[in-house]
């Protein structure tokens, strides 16, 4: 794959020498990014259960964190503790903790500091993507819910852009393999701009109807894509495309969030943008558009990826992308 992306002309010439047809080359180009796609996809699962705690120190002396625990309680009294599910856990840095837990339950956090152990009051996680301020005093932890509207919840912008990039890549694979029109991309984008925020909001209060909502999302996206492409693509192909996009998103989204840490997740938009641009440059755009258009389009996609990756320095990211692409 590195050889193909580094020198596409040589890659194509070698395929031609071996007698591979144009359609065969398209299939090869689809398989290359597909191998990278599966562990990275993250889309229609909606809010991922990552709760953020901002640590605000109000101690008389500086303290450091040794370890931390998250406890689930049966009620507000927290007399009896409930065994946490295997994937529920909390990780802390000096000024922030992130917990993977499910909404709708009572919780308590216990943090062992360098001077002593402190535990919090009992609090309830009412929504996915909840945010809390934790005031660290000399004797206890005071948890305060500061969760805001879903559009500004931590991770919404990141996962929204990830959703767009992932489904765009799947659509491009569909186009490359079946040699379809680029209008499919526009239809996929329109469908996801509507479906992702809606699913995020609906799942914010719980996952009781997750499977039903996922089925409705598959149906909705299929209908939208069919509306734009009904004259050129059979309905069964569009239905399969919608099902595959959402199935990959659902399965791989769980793996991504519950296996990888937040720092790795925030790097993925750049990875996906590079893969998308590679597929485009090697297939559709190269045959239909000028080099100048490809350069402008490429910079636009990289800007989108950099915006969602601001934790790593958006200015540096953009400068590096533009300087590389303009060589």
Short mmCIF file of C-alpha atoms in Angstrom, two decimals:
data_model
loop_
_atom_site.label_atom_id
_atom_site.label_comp_id
_atom_site.label_asym_id
_atom_site.label_seq_id
_atom_site.Cartn_x
_atom_site.Cartn_y
_atom_site.Cartn_z
CA UNK A 1 0.00 0.00 0.00
CA UNK A 2 2.85 2.41 0.80
CA UNK A 3 4.31 1.64 -2.64
CA UNK A 4 1.00 2.39 -4.35
CA UNK A 5 0.51 5.72 -2.58
CA UNK A 6 4.12 6.83 -2.99
CA UNK A 7 4.34 6.13 -6.74
CA UNK A 8 0.89 5.51 -8.30
CA UNK A 9 2.14 5.65 -11.90
CA UNK A 10 4.64 2.89 -11.28
CA UNK A 11 1.98 0.94 -9.41
CA UNK A 12 -0.44 1.14 -12.37
CA UNK A 13 2.25 0.23 -14.89
CA UNK A 14 3.14 -2.90 -12.94
CA UNK A 15 -0.53 -3.88 -12.82
CA UNK A 16 -0.81 -3.35 -16.58
CA UNK A 17 2.29 -5.46 -17.26
CA UNK A 18 0.64 -8.27 -15.35
CA UNK A 19 -2.46 -8.02 -17.52
CA UNK A 20 -4.83 -6.59 -14.96
CA UNK A 21 -7.87 -4.79 -16.39
CA UNK A 22 -9.09 -1.32 -15.39
CA UNK A 23 -11.90 -2.87 -13.40
CA UNK A 24 -9.41 -5.12 -11.65
CA UNK A 25 -7.32 -2.09 -10.71
CA UNK A 26 -10.38 -0.43 -9.21
CA UNK A 27 -11.00 -3.50 -7.08
CA UNK A 28 -7.40 -3.48 -5.87
CA UNK A 29 -7.68 0.21 -4.99
CA UNK A 30 -10.85 -0.49 -3.04
CA UNK A 31 -9.27 -3.35 -1.08
CA UNK A 32 -6.22 -1.33 -0.01
CA UNK A 33 -8.08 1.27 2.09
CA UNK A 34 -10.70 -1.25 3.17
CA UNK A 35 -8.08 -3.07 5.23
CA UNK A 36 -7.45 0.16 7.12
CA UNK A 37 -11.10 1.15 7.26
CA UNK A 38 -12.50 -1.57 9.46
CA UNK A 39 -10.62 -0.88 12.71
CA UNK A 40 -11.00 2.89 12.28
CA UNK A 41 -14.65 3.40 11.43
CA UNK A 42 -16.72 5.31 13.95
CA UNK A 43 -20.00 6.79 12.99
CA UNK A 44 -23.64 6.01 13.71
CA UNK A 45 -23.24 4.66 17.22
CA UNK A 46 -23.99 8.17 18.44
CA UNK A 47 -22.79 9.38 21.86
CA UNK A 48 -20.12 6.98 23.04
CA UNK A 49 -20.50 7.07 26.83
CA UNK A 50 -17.31 9.04 27.48
CA UNK A 51 -17.84 11.22 30.55
CA UNK A 52 -15.38 14.05 31.21
CA UNK A 53 -14.33 15.28 34.66
CA UNK A 54 -12.43 18.57 34.93
CA UNK A 55 -10.34 18.57 38.11
CA UNK A 56 -10.26 21.93 39.90
CA UNK A 57 -7.78 21.95 42.77
CA UNK A 58 -8.71 23.85 45.93
CA UNK A 59 -6.24 22.17 48.27
CA UNK A 60 -3.93 23.97 50.67
CA UNK A 61 -0.94 22.03 49.29
CA UNK A 62 -0.25 20.66 45.78
CA UNK A 63 -1.21 17.01 45.32
CA UNK A 64 -0.72 14.43 42.58
CA UNK A 65 -2.94 11.54 41.46
CA UNK A 66 -1.85 7.97 42.21
CA UNK A 67 -4.89 6.01 41.04
CA UNK A 68 -8.65 6.33 40.61
CA UNK A 69 -11.84 4.26 40.70
CA UNK A 70 -15.40 4.62 39.44
CA UNK A 71 -18.20 3.14 41.55
CA UNK A 72 -21.78 2.48 40.42
CA UNK A 73 -24.50 2.81 43.11
CA UNK A 74 -28.02 1.42 43.34
CA UNK A 75 -29.45 4.72 44.57
CA UNK A 76 -28.55 8.17 45.85
CA UNK A 77 -27.55 6.79 49.24
CA UNK A 78 -24.91 4.55 47.63
CA UNK A 79 -25.19 1.97 50.41
CA UNK A 80 -24.80 -0.92 47.99
CA UNK A 81 -22.31 -0.84 45.14
CA UNK A 82 -23.07 -2.39 41.75
CA UNK A 83 -20.41 -4.33 39.91
CA UNK A 84 -19.27 -2.32 36.91
CA UNK A 85 -19.44 -3.74 33.42
CA UNK A 86 -16.13 -4.85 32.00
CA UNK A 87 -15.84 -1.88 29.61
CA UNK A 88 -16.69 0.75 32.21
CA UNK A 89 -13.55 2.39 33.55
CA UNK A 90 -11.99 5.71 34.45
CA UNK A 91 -8.61 7.15 33.51
CA UNK A 92 -7.14 10.27 35.06
CA UNK A 93 -4.42 12.76 34.21
CA UNK A 94 -3.49 15.51 36.63
CA UNK A 95 -6.21 17.92 35.48
CA UNK A 96 -8.77 15.69 33.80
CA UNK A 97 -10.43 12.29 34.07
CA UNK A 98 -12.43 10.42 31.42
CA UNK A 99 -14.80 7.60 32.27
CA UNK A 100 -16.46 5.10 29.97
CA UNK A 101 -19.79 4.50 31.61
CA UNK A 102 -23.43 4.21 30.67
CA UNK A 103 -26.03 6.87 31.35
CA UNK A 104 -28.94 6.57 33.72
CA UNK A 105 -27.13 5.39 36.87
CA UNK A 106 -25.75 6.82 40.10
CA UNK A 107 -21.99 7.01 40.46
CA UNK A 108 -19.18 7.99 42.77
CA UNK A 109 -15.51 8.52 41.98
CA UNK A 110 -12.68 7.78 44.39
CA UNK A 111 -9.23 9.19 43.70
CA UNK A 112 -6.12 8.32 45.67
CA UNK A 113 -3.87 11.39 45.84
CA UNK A 114 -0.33 11.71 47.13
CA UNK A 115 -1.55 12.91 50.54
CA UNK A 116 -4.78 10.94 51.05
CA UNK A 117 -7.77 9.28 49.39
CA UNK A 118 -10.79 11.40 48.54
CA UNK A 119 -14.25 10.36 47.39
CA UNK A 120 -16.99 12.33 45.74
CA UNK A 121 -20.62 12.92 46.44
CA UNK A 122 -23.05 10.65 44.58
CA UNK A 123 -23.91 11.99 41.13
CA UNK A 124 -26.02 10.81 38.21
CA UNK A 125 -24.88 10.58 34.61
CA UNK A 126 -28.06 11.61 32.82
CA UNK A 127 -26.65 11.89 29.31
CA UNK A 128 -23.93 10.46 27.14
CA UNK A 129 -21.05 12.88 26.71
CA UNK A 130 -21.72 14.44 30.13
CA UNK A 131 -19.22 16.92 31.58
CA UNK A 132 -18.53 17.51 35.28
CA UNK A 133 -16.38 19.90 37.26
CA UNK A 134 -14.73 18.13 40.20
CA UNK A 135 -13.57 20.44 42.99
CA UNK A 136 -10.69 18.80 44.86
CA UNK A 137 -10.69 20.09 48.43
CA UNK A 138 -8.53 19.04 51.36
CA UNK A 139 -11.03 16.36 52.41
CA UNK A 140 -13.33 15.44 49.54
CA UNK A 141 -14.32 15.67 45.86
CA UNK A 142 -17.32 17.82 44.97
CA UNK A 143 -18.84 16.89 41.60
CA UNK A 144 -20.84 19.49 39.68
CA UNK A 145 -22.71 18.72 36.44
CA UNK A 146 -21.95 21.32 33.75
CA UNK A 147 -23.20 19.39 30.70
CA UNK A 148 -24.41 21.70 27.94
CA UNK A 149 -26.43 21.30 24.74
CA UNK A 150 -25.58 18.29 22.60
CA UNK A 151 -24.03 20.35 19.82
CA UNK A 152 -21.24 21.43 22.15
CA UNK A 153 -20.82 18.20 24.06
CA UNK A 154 -17.24 16.91 24.18
CA UNK A 155 -16.60 14.73 21.18
CA UNK A 156 -19.64 15.75 19.15
CA UNK A 157 -17.64 17.74 16.58
CA UNK A 158 -14.92 15.09 16.45
CA UNK A 159 -17.29 12.17 15.94
CA UNK A 160 -19.47 14.16 13.53
CA UNK A 161 -16.47 14.80 11.28
CA UNK A 162 -15.31 11.20 11.71
CA UNK A 163 -18.78 10.10 10.65
CA UNK A 164 -18.62 12.24 7.49
CA UNK A 165 -15.12 11.05 6.58
CA UNK A 166 -15.83 7.36 7.18
CA UNK A 167 -19.06 7.24 5.23
CA UNK A 168 -17.46 9.30 2.47
CA UNK A 169 -14.69 6.70 2.21
CA UNK A 170 -17.18 3.83 2.03
CA UNK A 171 -19.09 5.68 -0.69
CA UNK A 172 -15.86 6.19 -2.65
CA UNK A 173 -15.09 2.48 -2.45
CA UNK A 174 -18.60 1.82 -3.75
CA UNK A 175 -17.99 4.25 -6.63
CA UNK A 176 -14.56 2.80 -7.45
CA UNK A 177 -15.72 -0.82 -7.52
CA UNK A 178 -18.98 -0.31 -9.44
CA UNK A 179 -17.85 2.74 -11.47
CA UNK A 180 -20.77 4.90 -10.32
CA UNK A 181 -21.29 8.66 -10.38
CA UNK A 182 -19.90 11.01 -7.74
CA UNK A 183 -23.45 12.14 -6.95
CA UNK A 184 -23.48 9.24 -4.48
CA UNK A 185 -21.05 11.21 -2.30
CA UNK A 186 -23.37 14.24 -2.17
CA UNK A 187 -26.32 12.02 -1.25
CA UNK A 188 -24.34 10.31 1.53
CA UNK A 189 -23.22 13.66 2.93
CA UNK A 190 -26.77 15.06 2.97
CA UNK A 191 -28.13 11.94 4.66
CA UNK A 192 -25.49 11.99 7.39
CA UNK A 193 -25.73 15.71 8.08
CA UNK A 194 -29.33 15.02 9.11
CA UNK A 195 -29.09 11.52 10.62
CA UNK A 196 -26.01 11.85 12.83
CA UNK A 197 -27.13 14.84 14.97
CA UNK A 198 -30.59 13.30 15.26
CA UNK A 199 -29.23 9.93 16.43
CA UNK A 200 -26.80 11.63 18.84
CA UNK A 201 -29.63 13.56 20.48
CA UNK A 202 -32.02 10.61 20.64
CA UNK A 203 -29.42 8.36 22.27
CA UNK A 204 -28.30 11.00 24.74
CA UNK A 205 -30.81 9.82 27.33
CA UNK A 206 -30.27 6.08 26.93
CA UNK A 207 -29.78 3.14 24.60
CA UNK A 208 -33.04 1.25 25.15
CA UNK A 209 -34.10 1.73 21.53
CA UNK A 210 -30.64 1.60 19.96
CA UNK A 211 -31.36 -1.22 17.48
CA UNK A 212 -34.65 0.34 16.40
CA UNK A 213 -32.98 3.71 15.87
CA UNK A 214 -30.15 2.11 13.92
CA UNK A 215 -32.69 0.39 11.66
CA UNK A 216 -34.46 3.70 11.07
CA UNK A 217 -31.15 5.38 10.24
CA UNK A 218 -30.35 2.67 7.68
CA UNK A 219 -33.79 3.14 6.12
CA UNK A 220 -33.54 6.94 6.15
CA UNK A 221 -30.08 7.05 4.55
CA UNK A 222 -31.14 4.50 1.95
CA UNK A 223 -34.19 6.59 1.01
CA UNK A 224 -32.16 9.81 0.74
CA UNK A 225 -29.50 8.19 -1.44
CA UNK A 226 -32.17 6.54 -3.60
CA UNK A 227 -33.92 9.90 -4.09
CA UNK A 228 -30.78 11.35 -5.70
CA UNK A 229 -29.64 8.22 -7.54
CA UNK A 230 -32.85 6.37 -8.46
CA UNK A 231 -32.33 6.85 -12.21
CA UNK A 232 -28.81 5.42 -12.35
CA UNK A 233 -28.38 2.92 -9.47
CA UNK A 234 -30.77 0.04 -8.59
CA UNK A 235 -32.48 0.29 -5.23
CA UNK A 236 -30.99 -3.00 -3.99
CA UNK A 237 -27.45 -1.64 -4.45
CA UNK A 238 -28.30 1.54 -2.56
CA UNK A 239 -29.90 -0.49 0.23
CA UNK A 240 -26.77 -2.64 0.52
CA UNK A 241 -24.59 0.50 0.58
CA UNK A 242 -26.62 2.04 3.43
CA UNK A 243 -26.59 -1.23 5.39
CA UNK A 244 -22.83 -1.70 5.00
CA UNK A 245 -22.05 1.90 6.03
CA UNK A 246 -24.10 1.67 9.20
CA UNK A 247 -23.08 -1.89 10.08
CA UNK A 248 -19.37 -1.01 9.83
CA UNK A 249 -20.01 2.13 11.84
CA UNK A 250 -21.87 0.29 14.58
CA UNK A 251 -19.39 -2.56 15.04
CA UNK A 252 -16.18 -0.63 14.54
CA UNK A 253 -17.42 2.36 16.49
CA UNK A 254 -17.66 0.21 19.61
CA UNK A 255 -14.21 -1.23 19.06
CA UNK A 256 -12.74 2.19 18.47
CA UNK A 257 -14.08 3.89 21.58
CA UNK A 258 -13.80 1.03 24.06
CA UNK A 259 -10.38 -0.26 22.94
CA UNK A 260 -8.49 2.89 21.93
CA UNK A 261 -7.91 5.87 24.19
CA UNK A 262 -9.11 9.43 23.46
CA UNK A 263 -5.72 10.63 22.19
CA UNK A 264 -5.68 7.97 19.47
CA UNK A 265 -9.28 8.71 18.51
CA UNK A 266 -8.50 12.39 17.94
CA UNK A 267 -5.78 11.49 15.41
CA UNK A 268 -8.07 9.41 13.22
CA UNK A 269 -9.61 12.27 11.13
CA UNK A 270 -6.17 12.93 9.63
CA UNK A 271 -5.69 9.22 8.84
CA UNK A 272 -9.11 9.00 7.20
CA UNK A 273 -8.56 12.18 5.19
CA UNK A 274 -5.29 10.80 3.80
CA UNK A 275 -6.96 7.52 2.80
CA UNK A 276 -9.91 9.30 1.16
CA UNK A 277 -7.64 11.60 -0.80
CA UNK A 278 -5.51 8.67 -1.91
CA UNK A 279 -8.54 6.82 -3.26
CA UNK A 280 -9.79 9.94 -5.02
CA UNK A 281 -6.44 10.81 -6.55
CA UNK A 282 -5.90 7.27 -7.84
CA UNK A 283 -9.40 6.80 -9.28
CA UNK A 284 -12.09 9.34 -9.94
CA UNK A 285 -10.45 12.77 -9.75
CA UNK A 286 -7.38 11.86 -11.78
CA UNK A 287 -9.54 11.00 -14.80
CA UNK A 288 -12.04 13.85 -14.63
CA UNK A 289 -10.50 16.98 -13.11
CA UNK A 290 -7.43 19.18 -13.45
CA UNK A 291 -4.47 19.08 -11.13
CA UNK A 292 -5.42 22.50 -9.75
CA UNK A 293 -8.91 21.35 -8.79
CA UNK A 294 -7.50 18.25 -7.09
CA UNK A 295 -5.09 20.43 -5.10
CA UNK A 296 -7.85 22.80 -3.90
CA UNK A 297 -10.17 19.91 -3.05
CA UNK A 298 -7.40 18.12 -1.18
CA UNK A 299 -6.56 21.19 0.91
CA UNK A 300 -10.27 21.57 1.79
CA UNK A 301 -10.50 18.00 3.06
CA UNK A 302 -7.29 18.41 5.07
CA UNK A 303 -8.65 21.62 6.63
CA UNK A 304 -11.77 19.72 7.71
CA UNK A 305 -9.64 17.01 9.29
CA UNK A 306 -7.37 19.55 11.00
CA UNK A 307 -10.32 21.42 12.52
CA UNK A 308 -11.39 18.26 14.35
CA UNK A 309 -7.80 17.64 15.41
CA UNK A 310 -7.21 20.97 17.15
CA UNK A 311 -5.77 19.30 20.25
CA UNK A 312 -2.58 18.72 18.32
CA UNK A 313 -2.18 22.27 17.01
CA UNK A 314 -4.44 23.25 14.15
CA UNK A 315 -2.07 25.95 12.87
CA UNK A 316 0.81 23.50 12.58
CA UNK A 317 -1.44 20.87 11.00
CA UNK A 318 -2.81 23.25 8.36
CA UNK A 319 0.59 24.73 7.53
CA UNK A 320 2.08 21.28 7.09
CA UNK A 321 -0.83 20.08 4.92
CA UNK A 322 -0.78 23.10 2.61
CA UNK A 323 3.01 23.20 2.24
CA UNK A 324 3.05 19.49 1.40
CA UNK A 325 0.23 19.67 -1.13
CA UNK A 326 1.56 22.76 -2.92
CA UNK A 327 4.98 21.28 -3.66
#
